[in-house]
PDB file of C-alpha atoms in Angstrom:
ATOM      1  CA  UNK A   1       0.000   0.000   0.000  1.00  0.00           C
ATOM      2  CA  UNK A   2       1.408   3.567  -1.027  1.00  0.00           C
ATOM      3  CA  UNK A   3       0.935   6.517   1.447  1.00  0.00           C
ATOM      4  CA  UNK A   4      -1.292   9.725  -0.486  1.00  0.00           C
ATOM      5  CA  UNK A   5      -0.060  10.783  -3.515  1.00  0.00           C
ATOM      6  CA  UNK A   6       3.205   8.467  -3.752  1.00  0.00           C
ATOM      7  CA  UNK A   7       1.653   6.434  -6.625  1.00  0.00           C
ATOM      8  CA  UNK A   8       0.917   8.910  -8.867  1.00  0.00           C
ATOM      9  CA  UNK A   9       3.467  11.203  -8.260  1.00  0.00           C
ATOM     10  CA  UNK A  10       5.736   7.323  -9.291  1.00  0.00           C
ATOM     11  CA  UNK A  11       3.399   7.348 -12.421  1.00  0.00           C
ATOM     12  CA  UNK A  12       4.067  10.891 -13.073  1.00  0.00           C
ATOM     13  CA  UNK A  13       8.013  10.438 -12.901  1.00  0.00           C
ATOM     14  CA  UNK A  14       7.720   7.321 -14.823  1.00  0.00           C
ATOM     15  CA  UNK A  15       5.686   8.742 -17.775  1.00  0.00           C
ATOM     16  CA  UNK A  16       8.614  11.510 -18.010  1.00  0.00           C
ATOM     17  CA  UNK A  17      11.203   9.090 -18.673  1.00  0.00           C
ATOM     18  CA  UNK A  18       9.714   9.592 -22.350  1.00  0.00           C
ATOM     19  CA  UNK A  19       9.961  13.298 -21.835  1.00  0.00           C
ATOM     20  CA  UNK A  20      11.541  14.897 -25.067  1.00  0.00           C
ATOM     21  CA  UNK A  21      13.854  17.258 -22.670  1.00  0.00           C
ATOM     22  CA  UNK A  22      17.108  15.197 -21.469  1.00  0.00           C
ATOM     23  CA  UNK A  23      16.748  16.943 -18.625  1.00  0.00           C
ATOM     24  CA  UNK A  24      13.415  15.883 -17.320  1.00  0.00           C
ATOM     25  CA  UNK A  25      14.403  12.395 -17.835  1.00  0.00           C
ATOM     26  CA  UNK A  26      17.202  12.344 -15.936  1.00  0.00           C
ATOM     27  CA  UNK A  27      15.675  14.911 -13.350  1.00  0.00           C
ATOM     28  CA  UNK A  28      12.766  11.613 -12.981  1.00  0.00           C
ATOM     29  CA  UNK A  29      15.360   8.842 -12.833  1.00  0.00           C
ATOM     30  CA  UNK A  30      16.966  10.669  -9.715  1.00  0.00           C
ATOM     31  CA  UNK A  31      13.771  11.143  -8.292  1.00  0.00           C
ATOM     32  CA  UNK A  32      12.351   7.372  -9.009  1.00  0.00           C
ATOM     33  CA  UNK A  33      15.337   6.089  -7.225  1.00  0.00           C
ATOM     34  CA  UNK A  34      14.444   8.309  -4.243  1.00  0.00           C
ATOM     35  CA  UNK A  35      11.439   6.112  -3.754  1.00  0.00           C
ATOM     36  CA  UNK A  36      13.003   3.272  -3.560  1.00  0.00           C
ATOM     37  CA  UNK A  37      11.297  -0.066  -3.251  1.00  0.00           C
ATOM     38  CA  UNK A  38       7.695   1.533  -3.867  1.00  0.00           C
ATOM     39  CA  UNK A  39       9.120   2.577  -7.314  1.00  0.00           C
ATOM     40  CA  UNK A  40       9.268  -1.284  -8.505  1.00  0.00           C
ATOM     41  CA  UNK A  41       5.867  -2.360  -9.659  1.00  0.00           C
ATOM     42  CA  UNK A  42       5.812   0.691 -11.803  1.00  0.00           C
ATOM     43  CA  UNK A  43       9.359   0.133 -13.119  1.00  0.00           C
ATOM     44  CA  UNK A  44       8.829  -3.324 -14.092  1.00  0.00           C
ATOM     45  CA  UNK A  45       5.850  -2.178 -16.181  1.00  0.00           C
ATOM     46  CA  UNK A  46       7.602   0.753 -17.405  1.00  0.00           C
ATOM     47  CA  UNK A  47      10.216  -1.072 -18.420  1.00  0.00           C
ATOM     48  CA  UNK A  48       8.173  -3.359 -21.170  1.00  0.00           C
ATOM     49  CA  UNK A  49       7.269   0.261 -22.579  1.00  0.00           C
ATOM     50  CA  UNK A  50       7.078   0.451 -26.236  1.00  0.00           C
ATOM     51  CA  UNK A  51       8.684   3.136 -25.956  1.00  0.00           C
ATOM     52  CA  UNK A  52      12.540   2.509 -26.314  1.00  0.00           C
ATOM     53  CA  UNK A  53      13.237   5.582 -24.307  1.00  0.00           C
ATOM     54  CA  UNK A  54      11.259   4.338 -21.534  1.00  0.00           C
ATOM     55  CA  UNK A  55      12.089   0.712 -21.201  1.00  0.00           C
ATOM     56  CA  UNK A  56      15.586   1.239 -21.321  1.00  0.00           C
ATOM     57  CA  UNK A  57      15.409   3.940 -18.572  1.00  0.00           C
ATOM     58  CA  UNK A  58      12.843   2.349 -16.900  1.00  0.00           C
ATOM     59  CA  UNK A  59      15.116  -0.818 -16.456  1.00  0.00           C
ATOM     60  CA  UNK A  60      18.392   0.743 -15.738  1.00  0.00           C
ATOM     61  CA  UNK A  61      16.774   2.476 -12.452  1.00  0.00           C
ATOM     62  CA  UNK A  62      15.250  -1.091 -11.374  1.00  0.00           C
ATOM     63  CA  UNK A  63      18.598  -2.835 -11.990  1.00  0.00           C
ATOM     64  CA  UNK A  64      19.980   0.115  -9.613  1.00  0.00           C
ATOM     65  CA  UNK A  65      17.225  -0.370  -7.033  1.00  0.00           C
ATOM     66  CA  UNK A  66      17.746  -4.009  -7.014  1.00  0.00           C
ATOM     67  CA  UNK A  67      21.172  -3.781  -6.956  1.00  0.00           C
ATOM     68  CA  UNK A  68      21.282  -1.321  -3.240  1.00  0.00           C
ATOM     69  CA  UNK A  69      18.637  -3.977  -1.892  1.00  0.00           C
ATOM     70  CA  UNK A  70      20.577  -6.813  -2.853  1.00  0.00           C
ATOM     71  CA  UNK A  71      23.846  -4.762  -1.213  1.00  0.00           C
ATOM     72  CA  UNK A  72      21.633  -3.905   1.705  1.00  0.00           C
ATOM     73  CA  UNK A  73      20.413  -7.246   2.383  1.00  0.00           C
ATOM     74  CA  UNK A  74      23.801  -8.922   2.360  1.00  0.00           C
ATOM     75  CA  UNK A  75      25.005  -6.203   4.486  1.00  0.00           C
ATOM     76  CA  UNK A  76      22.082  -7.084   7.127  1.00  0.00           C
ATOM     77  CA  UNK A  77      22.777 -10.846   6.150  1.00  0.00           C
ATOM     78  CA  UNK A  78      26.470 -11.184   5.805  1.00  0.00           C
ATOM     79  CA  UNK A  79      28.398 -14.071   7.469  1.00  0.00           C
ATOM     80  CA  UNK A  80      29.823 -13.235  10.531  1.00  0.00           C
ATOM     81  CA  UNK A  81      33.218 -14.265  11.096  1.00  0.00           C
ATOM     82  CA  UNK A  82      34.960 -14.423  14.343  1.00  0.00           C
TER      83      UNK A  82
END
């Protein structure tokens, strides 16, 4: 469940990764990452976009996401040695 307004607003940024200025769609990858895990639904669906633009943005912010959970996880996770 998303708190007010986070959903859209995810929508919003994710629509503007199609965004004919370069600088909107790097302004919304920045600010997709910023949401972190509630960013990934809309990501994955983004990222089967027919929109070439999209999908490939789309997917390089989930592989980042993915990639600082992953880190996270084995940092919460890691063997301990002694």
């Amino acid at each position: 469940r998303y708190p007010d307004g986070v959903e859209a607003k995810i929508e919003e940024l994710a629509t503007k990764l199609g965004s004919p200025s370069f600088r909107d769609r790097e302004e919304s990858e920045k600010n997709l990452l910023e949401f972190k895990e509630l960013a990934i639904p809309t990501l994955r669906r983004s990222a089967k976009s027919t929109d070439p633009e999209v999908a490939r943005r789309a997917d390089s912010v989930l592989k980042k996401l993915t990639d600082k959970i992953r880190a996270g996880r084995s940092l919460c996770f890691g063997k301990v040695r002694i």
